[in-house]
Coordinates of N, CA and C in Angstrom, one line a residue:
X1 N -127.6 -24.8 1.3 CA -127.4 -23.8 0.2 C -126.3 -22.9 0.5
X2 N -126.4 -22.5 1.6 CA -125.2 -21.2 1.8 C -123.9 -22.4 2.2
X3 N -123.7 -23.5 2.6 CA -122.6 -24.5 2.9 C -122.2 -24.3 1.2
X4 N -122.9 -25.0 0.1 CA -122.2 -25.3 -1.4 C -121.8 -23.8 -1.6
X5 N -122.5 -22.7 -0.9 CA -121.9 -21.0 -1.6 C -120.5 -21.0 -1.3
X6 N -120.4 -21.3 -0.1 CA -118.9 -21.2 0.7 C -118.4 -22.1 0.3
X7 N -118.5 -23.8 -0.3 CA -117.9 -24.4 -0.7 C -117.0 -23.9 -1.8
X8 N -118.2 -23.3 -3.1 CA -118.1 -23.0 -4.0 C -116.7 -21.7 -4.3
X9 N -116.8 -20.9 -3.3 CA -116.2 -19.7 -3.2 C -114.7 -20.4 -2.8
X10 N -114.3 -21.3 -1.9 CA -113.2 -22.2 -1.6 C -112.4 -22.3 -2.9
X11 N -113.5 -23.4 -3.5 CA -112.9 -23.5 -4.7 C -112.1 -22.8 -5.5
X12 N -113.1 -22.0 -5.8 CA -112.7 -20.7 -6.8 C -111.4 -20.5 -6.3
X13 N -111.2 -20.2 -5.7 CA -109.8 -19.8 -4.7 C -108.6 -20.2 -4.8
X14 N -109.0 -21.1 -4.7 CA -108.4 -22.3 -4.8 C -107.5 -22.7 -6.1
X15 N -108.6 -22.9 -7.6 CA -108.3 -22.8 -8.8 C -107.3 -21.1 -9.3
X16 N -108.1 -19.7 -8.0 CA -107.4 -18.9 -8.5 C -105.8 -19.2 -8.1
X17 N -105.4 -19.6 -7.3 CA -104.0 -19.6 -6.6 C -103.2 -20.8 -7.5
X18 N -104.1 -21.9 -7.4 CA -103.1 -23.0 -9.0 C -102.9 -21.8 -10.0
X19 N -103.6 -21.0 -10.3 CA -103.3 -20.6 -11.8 C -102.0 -19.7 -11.5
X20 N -102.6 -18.8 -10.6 CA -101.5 -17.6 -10.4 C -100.0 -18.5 -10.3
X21 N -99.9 -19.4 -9.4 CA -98.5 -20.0 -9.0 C -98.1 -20.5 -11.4
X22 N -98.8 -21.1 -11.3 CA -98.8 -21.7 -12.8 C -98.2 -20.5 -13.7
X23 N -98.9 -19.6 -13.4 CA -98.1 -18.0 -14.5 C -96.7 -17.9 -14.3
X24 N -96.9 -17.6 -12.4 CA -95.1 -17.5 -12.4 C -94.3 -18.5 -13.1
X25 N -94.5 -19.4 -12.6 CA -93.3 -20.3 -13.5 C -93.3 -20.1 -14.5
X26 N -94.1 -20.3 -15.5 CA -94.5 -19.7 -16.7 C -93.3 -18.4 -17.0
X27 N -93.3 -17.3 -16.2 CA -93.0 -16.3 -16.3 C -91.3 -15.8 -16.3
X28 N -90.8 -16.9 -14.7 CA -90.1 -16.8 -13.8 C -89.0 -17.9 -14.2
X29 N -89.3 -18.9 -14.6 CA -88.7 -19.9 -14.7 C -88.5 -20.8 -13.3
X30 N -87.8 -21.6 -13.4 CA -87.5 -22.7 -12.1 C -86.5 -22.2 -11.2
X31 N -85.7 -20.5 -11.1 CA -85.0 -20.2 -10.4 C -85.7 -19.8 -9.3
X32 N -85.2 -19.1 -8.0 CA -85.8 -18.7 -7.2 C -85.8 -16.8 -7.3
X33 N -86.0 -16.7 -8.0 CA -86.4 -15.0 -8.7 C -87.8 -14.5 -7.7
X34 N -87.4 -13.6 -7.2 CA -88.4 -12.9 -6.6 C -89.1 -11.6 -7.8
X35 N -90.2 -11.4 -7.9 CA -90.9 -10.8 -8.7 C -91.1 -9.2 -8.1
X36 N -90.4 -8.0 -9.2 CA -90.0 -6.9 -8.5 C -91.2 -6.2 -8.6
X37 N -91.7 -5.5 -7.6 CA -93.0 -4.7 -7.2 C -92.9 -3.8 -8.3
X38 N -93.9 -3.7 -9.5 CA -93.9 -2.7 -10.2 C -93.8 -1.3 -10.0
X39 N -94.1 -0.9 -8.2 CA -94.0 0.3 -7.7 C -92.2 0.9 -7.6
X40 N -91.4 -0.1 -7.7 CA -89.8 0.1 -7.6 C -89.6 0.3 -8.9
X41 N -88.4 1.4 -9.0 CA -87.2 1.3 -9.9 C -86.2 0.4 -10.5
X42 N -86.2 -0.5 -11.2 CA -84.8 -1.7 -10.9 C -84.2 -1.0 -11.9
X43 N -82.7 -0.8 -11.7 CA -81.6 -0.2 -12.2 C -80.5 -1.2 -12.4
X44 N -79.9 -1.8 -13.4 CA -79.4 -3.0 -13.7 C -77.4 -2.6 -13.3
X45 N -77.0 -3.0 -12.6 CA -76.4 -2.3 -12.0 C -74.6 -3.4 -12.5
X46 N -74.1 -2.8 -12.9 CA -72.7 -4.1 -13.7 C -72.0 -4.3 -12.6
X47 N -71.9 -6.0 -12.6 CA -71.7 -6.5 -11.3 C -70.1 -6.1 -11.2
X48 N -69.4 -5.9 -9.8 CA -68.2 -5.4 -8.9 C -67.5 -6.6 -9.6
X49 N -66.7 -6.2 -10.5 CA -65.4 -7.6 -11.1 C -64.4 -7.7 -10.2
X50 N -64.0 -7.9 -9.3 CA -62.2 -8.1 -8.6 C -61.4 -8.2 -9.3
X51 N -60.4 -7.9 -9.2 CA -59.0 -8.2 -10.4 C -58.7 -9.2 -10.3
X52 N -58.1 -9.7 -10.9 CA -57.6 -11.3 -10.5 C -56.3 -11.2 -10.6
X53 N -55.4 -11.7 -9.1 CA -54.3 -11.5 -8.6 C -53.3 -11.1 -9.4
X54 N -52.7 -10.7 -9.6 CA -51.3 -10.4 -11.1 C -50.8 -11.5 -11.1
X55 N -50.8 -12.0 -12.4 CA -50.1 -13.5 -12.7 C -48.9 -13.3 -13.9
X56 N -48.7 -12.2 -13.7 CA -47.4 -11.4 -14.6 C -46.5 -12.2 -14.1
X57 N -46.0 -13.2 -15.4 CA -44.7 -13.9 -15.4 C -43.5 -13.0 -15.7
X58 N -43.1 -12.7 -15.0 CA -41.6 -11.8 -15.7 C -40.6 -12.5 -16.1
X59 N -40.1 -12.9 -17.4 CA -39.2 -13.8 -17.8 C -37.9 -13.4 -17.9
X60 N -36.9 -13.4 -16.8 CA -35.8 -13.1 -16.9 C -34.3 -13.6 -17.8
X61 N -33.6 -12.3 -18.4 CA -33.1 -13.0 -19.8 C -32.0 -13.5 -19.3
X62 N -32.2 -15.1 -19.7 CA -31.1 -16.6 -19.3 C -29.7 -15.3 -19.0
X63 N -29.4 -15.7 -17.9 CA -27.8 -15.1 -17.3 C -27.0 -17.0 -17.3
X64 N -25.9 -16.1 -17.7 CA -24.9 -17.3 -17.8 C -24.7 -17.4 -16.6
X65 N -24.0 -18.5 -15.8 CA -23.7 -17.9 -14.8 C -22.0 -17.7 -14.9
X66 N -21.7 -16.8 -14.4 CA -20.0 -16.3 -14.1 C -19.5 -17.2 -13.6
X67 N -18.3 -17.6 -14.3 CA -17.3 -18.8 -14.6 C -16.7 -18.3 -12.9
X68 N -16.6 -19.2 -12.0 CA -15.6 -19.0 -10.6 C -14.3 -18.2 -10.8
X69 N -14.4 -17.1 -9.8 CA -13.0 -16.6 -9.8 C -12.0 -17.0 -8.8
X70 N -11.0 -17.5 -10.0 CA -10.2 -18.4 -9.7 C -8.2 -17.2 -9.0
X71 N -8.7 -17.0 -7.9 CA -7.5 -15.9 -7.0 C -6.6 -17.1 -7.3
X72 N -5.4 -16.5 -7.7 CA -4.3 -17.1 -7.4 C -3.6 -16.2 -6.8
X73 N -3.1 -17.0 -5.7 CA -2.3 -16.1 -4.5 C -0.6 -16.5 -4.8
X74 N -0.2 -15.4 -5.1 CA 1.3 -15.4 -5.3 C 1.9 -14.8 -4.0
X75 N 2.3 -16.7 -3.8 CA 3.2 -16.0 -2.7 C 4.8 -15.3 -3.1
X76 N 4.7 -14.2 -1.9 CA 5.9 -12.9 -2.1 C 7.1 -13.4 -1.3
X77 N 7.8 -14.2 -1.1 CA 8.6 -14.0 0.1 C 9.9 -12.6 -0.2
X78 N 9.9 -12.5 0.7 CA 11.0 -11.2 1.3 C 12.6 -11.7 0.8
X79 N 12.9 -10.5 -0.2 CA 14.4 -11.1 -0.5 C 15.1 -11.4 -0.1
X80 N 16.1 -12.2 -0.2 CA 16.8 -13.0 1.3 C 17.9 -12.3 1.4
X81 N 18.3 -11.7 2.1 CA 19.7 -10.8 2.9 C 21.0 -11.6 3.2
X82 N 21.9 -11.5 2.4 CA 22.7 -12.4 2.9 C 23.1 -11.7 3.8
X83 N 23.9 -12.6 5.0 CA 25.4 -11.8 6.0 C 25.7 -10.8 5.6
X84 N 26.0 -10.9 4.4 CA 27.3 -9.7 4.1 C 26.8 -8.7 3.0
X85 N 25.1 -8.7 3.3 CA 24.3 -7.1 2.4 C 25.1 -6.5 2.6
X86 N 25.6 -5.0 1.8 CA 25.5 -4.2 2.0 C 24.5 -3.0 2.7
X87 N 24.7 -2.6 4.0 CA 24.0 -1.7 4.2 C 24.5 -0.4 4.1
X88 N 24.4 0.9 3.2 CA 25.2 2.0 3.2 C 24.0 3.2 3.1
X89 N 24.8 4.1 3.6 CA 23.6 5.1 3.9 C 24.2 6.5 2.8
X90 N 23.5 7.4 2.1 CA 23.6 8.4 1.5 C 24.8 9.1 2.0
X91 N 26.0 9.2 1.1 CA 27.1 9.7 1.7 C 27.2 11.6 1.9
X92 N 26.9 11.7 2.8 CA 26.9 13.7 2.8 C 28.1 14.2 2.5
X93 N 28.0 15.3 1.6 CA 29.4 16.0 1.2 C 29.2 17.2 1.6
X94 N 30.4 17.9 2.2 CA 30.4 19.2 2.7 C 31.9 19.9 2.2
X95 N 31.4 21.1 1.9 CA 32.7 22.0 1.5 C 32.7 22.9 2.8
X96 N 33.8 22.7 3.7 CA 34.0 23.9 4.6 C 35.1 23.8 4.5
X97 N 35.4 25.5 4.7 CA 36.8 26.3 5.1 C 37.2 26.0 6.4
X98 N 38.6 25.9 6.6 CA 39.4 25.8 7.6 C 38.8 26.4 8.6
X99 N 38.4 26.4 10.0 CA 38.2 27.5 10.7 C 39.4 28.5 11.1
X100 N 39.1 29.4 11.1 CA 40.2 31.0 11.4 C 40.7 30.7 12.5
X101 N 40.4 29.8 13.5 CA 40.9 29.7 14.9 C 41.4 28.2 15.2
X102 N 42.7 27.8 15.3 CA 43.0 26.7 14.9 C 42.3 25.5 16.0
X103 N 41.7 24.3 15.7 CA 41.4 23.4 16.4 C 42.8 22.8 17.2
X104 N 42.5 23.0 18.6 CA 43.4 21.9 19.3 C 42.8 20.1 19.4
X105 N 43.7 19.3 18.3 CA 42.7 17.9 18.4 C 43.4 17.2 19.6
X106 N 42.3 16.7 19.3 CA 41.9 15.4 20.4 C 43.0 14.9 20.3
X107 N 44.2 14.2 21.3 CA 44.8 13.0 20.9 C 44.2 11.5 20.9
X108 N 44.4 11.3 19.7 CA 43.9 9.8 19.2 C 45.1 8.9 18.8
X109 N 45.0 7.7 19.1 CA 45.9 6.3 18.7 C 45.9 6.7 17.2
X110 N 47.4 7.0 16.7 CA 47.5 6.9 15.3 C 47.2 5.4 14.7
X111 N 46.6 5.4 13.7 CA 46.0 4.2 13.2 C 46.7 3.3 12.1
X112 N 46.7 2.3 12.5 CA 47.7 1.4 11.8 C 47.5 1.0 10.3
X113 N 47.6 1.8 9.5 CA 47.3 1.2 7.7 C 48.0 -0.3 7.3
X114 N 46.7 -1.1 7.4 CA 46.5 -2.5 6.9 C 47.1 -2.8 5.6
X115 N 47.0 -3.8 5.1 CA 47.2 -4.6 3.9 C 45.6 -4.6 3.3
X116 N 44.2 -4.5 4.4 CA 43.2 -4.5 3.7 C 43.0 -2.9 3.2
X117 N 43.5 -1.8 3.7 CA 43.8 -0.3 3.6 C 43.7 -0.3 2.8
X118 N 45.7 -0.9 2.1 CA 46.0 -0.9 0.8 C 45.1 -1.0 -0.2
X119 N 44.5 -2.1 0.3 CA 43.6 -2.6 -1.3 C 42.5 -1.8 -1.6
X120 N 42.1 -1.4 -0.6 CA 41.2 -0.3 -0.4 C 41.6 0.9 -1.5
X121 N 42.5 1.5 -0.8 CA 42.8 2.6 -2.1 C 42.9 2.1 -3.4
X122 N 43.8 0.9 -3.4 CA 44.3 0.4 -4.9 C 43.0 0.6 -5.7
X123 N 41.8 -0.1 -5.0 CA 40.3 -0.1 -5.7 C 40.1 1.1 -6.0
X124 N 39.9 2.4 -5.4 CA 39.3 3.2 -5.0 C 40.2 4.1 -6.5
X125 N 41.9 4.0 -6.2 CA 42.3 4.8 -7.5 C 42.1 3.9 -9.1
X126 N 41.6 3.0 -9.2 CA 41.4 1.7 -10.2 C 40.1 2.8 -10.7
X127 N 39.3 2.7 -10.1 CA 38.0 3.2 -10.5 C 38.3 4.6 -11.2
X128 N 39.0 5.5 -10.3 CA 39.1 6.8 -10.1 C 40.2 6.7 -11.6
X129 N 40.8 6.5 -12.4 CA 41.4 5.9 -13.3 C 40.8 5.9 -14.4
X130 N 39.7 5.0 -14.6 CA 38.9 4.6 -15.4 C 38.4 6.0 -15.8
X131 N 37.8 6.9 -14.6 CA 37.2 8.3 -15.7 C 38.3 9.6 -15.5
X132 N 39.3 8.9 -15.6 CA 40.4 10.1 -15.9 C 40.6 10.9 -13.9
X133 N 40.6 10.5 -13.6 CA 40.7 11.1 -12.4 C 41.9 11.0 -11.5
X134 N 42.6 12.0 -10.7 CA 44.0 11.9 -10.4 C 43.9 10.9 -9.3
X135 N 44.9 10.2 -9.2 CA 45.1 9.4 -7.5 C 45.0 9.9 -6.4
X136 N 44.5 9.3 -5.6 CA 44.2 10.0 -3.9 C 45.8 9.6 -3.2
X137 N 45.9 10.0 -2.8 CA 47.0 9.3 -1.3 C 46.6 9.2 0.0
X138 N 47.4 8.3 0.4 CA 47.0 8.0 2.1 C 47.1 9.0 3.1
X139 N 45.8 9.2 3.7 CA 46.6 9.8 4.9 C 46.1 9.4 5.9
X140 N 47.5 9.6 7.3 CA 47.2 9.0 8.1 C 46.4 9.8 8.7
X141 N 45.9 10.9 8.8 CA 45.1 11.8 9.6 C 44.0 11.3 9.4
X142 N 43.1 11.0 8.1 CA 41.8 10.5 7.9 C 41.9 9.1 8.5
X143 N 42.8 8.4 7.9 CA 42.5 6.8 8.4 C 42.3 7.1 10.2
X144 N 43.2 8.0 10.4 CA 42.4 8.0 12.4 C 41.2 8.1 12.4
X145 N 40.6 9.1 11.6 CA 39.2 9.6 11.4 C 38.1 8.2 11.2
X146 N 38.4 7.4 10.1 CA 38.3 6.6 9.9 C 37.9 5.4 11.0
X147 N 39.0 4.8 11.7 CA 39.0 4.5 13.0 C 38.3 4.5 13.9
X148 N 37.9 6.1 14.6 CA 37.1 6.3 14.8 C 35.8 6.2 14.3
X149 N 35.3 6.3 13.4 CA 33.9 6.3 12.8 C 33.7 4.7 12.6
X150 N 34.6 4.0 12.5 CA 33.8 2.8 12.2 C 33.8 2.0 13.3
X151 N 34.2 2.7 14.5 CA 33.7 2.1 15.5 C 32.6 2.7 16.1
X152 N 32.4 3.8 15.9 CA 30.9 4.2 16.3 C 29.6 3.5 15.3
X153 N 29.9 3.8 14.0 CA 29.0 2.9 13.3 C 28.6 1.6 13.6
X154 N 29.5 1.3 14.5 CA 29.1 -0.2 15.2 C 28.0 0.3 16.4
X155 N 28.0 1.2 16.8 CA 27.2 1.7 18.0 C 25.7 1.9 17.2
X156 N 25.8 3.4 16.3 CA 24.7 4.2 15.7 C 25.5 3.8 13.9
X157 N 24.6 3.1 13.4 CA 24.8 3.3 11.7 C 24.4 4.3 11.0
X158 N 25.0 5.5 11.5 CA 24.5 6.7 10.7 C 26.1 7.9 10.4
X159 N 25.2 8.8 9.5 CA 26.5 10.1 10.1 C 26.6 10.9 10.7
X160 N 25.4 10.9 11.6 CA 25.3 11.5 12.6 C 26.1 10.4 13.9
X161 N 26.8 11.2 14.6 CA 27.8 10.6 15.6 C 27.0 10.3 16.8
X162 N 27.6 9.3 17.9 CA 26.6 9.0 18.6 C 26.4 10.1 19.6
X163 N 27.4 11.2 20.0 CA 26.9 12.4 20.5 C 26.5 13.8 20.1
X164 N 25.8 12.7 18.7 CA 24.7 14.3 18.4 C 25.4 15.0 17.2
X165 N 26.5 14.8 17.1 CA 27.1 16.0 15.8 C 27.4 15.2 15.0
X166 N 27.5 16.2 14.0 CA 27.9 15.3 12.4 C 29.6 14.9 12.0
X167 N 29.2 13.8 11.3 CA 30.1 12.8 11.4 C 31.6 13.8 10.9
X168 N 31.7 14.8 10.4 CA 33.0 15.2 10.0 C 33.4 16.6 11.2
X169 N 33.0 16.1 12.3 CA 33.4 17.3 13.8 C 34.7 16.3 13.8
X170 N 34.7 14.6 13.7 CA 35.7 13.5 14.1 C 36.9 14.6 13.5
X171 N 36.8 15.2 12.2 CA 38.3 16.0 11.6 C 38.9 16.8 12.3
X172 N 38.1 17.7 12.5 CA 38.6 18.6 13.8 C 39.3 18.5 14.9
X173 N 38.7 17.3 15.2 CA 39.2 16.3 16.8 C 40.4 16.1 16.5
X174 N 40.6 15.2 15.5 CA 42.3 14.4 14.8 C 42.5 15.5 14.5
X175 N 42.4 17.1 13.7 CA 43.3 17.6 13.5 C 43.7 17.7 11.9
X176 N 42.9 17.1 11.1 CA 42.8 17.5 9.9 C 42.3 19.1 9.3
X177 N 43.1 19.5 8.7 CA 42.8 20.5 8.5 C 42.2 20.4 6.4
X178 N 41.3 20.5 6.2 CA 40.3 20.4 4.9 C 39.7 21.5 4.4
X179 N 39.4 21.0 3.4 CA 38.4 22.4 2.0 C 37.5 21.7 1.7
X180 N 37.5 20.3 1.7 CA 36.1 19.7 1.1 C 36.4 17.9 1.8
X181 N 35.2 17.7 2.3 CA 35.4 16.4 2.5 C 34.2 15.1 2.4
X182 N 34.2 14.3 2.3 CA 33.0 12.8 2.4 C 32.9 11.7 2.7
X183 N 32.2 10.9 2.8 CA 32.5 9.8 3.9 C 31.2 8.9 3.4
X184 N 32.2 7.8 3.3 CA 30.9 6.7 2.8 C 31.0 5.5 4.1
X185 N 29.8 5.1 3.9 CA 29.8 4.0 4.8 C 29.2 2.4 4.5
X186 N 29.4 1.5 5.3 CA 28.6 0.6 5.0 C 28.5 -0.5 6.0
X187 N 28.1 -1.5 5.9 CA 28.4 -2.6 6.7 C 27.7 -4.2 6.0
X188 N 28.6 -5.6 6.9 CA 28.3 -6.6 6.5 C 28.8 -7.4 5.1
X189 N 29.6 -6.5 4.6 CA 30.3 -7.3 3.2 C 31.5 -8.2 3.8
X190 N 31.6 -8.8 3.1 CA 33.2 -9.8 3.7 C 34.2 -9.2 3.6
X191 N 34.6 -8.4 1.9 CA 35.7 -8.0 1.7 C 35.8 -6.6 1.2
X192 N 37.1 -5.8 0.5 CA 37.3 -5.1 0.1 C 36.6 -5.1 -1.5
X193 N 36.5 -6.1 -2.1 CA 35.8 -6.2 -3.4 C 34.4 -5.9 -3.1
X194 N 33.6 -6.7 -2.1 CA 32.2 -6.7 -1.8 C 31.8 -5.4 -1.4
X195 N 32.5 -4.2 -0.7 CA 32.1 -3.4 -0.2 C 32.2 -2.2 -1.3
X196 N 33.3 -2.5 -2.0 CA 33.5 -1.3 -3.5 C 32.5 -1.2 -4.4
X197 N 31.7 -2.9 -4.9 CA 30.6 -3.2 -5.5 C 29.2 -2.7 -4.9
X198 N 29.4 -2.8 -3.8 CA 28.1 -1.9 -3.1 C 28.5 -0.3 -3.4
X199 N 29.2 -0.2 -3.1 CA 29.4 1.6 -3.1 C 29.5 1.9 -4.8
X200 N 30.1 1.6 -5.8 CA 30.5 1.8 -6.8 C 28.7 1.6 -7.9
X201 N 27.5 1.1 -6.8 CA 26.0 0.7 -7.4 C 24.9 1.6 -6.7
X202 N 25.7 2.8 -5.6 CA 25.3 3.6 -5.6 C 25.4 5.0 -6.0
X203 N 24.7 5.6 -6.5 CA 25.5 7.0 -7.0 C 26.3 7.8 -6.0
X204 N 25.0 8.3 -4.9 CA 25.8 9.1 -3.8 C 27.6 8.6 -3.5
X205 N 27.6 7.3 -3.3 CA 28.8 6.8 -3.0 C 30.0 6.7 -4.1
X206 N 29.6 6.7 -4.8 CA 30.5 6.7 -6.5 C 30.6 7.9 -6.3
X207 N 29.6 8.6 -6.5 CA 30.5 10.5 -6.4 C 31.3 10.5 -5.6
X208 N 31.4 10.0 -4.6 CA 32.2 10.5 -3.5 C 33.8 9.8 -4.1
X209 N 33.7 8.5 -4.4 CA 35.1 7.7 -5.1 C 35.7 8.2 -6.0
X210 N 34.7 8.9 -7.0 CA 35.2 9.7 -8.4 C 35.4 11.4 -8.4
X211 N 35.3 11.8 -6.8 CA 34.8 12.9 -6.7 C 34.3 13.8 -7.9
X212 N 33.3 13.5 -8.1 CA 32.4 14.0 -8.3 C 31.5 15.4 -8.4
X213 N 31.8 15.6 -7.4 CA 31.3 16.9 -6.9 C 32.6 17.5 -6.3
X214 N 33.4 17.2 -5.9 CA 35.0 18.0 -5.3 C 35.8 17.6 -5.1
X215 N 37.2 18.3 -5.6 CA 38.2 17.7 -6.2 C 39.1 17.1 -4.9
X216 N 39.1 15.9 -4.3 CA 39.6 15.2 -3.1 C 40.9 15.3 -3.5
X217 N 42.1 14.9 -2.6 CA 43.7 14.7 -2.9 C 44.1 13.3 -1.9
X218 N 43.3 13.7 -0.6 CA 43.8 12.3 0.3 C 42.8 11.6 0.5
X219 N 43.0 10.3 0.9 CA 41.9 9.4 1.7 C 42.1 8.8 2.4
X220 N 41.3 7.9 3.5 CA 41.1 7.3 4.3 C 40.7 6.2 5.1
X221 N 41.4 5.1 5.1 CA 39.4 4.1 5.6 C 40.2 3.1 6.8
X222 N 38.9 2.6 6.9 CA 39.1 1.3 7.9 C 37.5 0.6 8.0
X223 N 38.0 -1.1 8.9 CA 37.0 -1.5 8.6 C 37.0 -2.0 10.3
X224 N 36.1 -1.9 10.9 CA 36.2 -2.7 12.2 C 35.3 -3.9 12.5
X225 N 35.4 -5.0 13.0 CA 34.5 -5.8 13.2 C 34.4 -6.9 14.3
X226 N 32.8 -6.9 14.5 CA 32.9 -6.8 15.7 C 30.5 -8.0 15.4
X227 N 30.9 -8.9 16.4 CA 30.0 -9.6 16.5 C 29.7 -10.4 14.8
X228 N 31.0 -10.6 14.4 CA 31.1 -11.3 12.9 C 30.2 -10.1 11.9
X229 N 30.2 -8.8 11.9 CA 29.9 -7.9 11.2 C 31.0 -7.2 11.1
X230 N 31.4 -6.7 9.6 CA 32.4 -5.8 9.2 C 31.8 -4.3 9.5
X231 N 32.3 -3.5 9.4 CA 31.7 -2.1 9.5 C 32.6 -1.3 8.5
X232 N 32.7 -1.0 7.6 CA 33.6 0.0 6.6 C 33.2 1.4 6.5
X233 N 34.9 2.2 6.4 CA 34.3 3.7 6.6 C 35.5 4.0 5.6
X234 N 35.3 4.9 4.7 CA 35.9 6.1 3.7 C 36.0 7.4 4.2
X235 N 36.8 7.7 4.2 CA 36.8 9.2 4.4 C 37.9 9.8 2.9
X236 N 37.2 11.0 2.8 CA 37.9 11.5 1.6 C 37.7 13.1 1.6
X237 N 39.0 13.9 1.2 CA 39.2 15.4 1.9 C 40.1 15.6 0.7
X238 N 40.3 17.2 0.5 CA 40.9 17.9 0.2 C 42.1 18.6 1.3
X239 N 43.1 18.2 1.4 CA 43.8 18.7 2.7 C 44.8 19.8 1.5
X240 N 45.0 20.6 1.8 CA 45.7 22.1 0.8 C 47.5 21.4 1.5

């Protein structure tokens, strides 16, 4: 009797636990849902989203592309020099008085006036002509001067002399005695035409032919040369 009580009560048990499991499903469905203790709060809580990575296409606006730069290199060469450039330097003009105390000059080899001399002046009064300007004459005092200088310019191409002083102390030396004088120079022309066309395409040196700036009466030149270079020198003075 007490074995079928205990049987009995098994049962029961048994049938209670089928039914309960039977509700849940019922309840719960077929997920694996845990059933929340009516003694808890559940607070429904909106699930943590992530961003989703930036997929920002940035469409950049179509660039043409830039046509190749095309350098064209121009070649420069260096103008060509003949032999016989002219090279002449700024002719300096100075107006000095006689000094009060007479110079004893230098003796120097009187200088022999050429046939290229000649032509020299003939140019020099041709020009001087053209703007109404009186004739120079020769003098032998400059042409020494002359002489002189265009052998140094073979040394120093300047008018500064090779010991330091300016190129019209040479007057003093020879013995010229002046009011105003100037002096052109040059080097490397062939002739007496080539070297006038250089001077006559410079101003400084054109003043000095057309005096310009002071009223000359004599002149003087020479040309010396020396390692197939001409050297040409003008001198030009006021002698009273």
């Amino acid at each position: 009797m007490r074995f079928n009580r205990i049987t009995a009560l098994a049962i029961t048990a048994i049938v209670t636990l089928v039914f309960g499991i039977l509700v849940m499903n019922v309840k719960y469905g077929d997920g694996y849902a845990t059933p929340v203790d009516a003694s808890t709060t559940s607070k429904f809580v909106e699930p943590e989203t992530t961003a989703p990575a930036s997929t920002t296409t940035t469409t950049e606006e179509p660039t043409e592309a830039a046509p190749p730069t095309t350098t064209t290199t121009v070649a420069v060469t260096a103008a060509p020099v003949a032999t016989t450039a002219p090279a002449v330097t700024a002719p300096p003009v100075v107006n000095i008085p006689p000094a009060t105390t007479p110079v004893s000059p230098t003796p120097v080899q009187t200088a022999v006036v050429t046939s290229s001399d000649q032509a020299m002046l003939a140019a020099v009064n041709a020009e001087r002509a053209r703007v109404g300007k009186n004739a120079l004459t020769m003098s032998a005092g400059l042409c020494n001067c002359a002489s002189i200088r265009a052998k140094e310019i073979a040394i120093s191409f300047s008018h500064t002399r090779p010991n330091g002083t300016s190129c019209f102390s040479v007057l003093g030396e020879v013995g010229v005695n002046y009011t105003a004088c100037g002096e052109n120079l040059a080097k490397g022309q062939a002739s007496v035409t080539d070297v006038m066309n250089s001077w006559m395409n410079s101003s400084g040196h054109r003043e000095n032919i057309l005096s310009s700036k002071h009223d000359y009466n004599c002149f003087g030149c020479a040309c010396y040369s020396v390692g197939g270079v001409n050297y040409w020198v003008q001198e030009f003075a006021y002698i009273p």
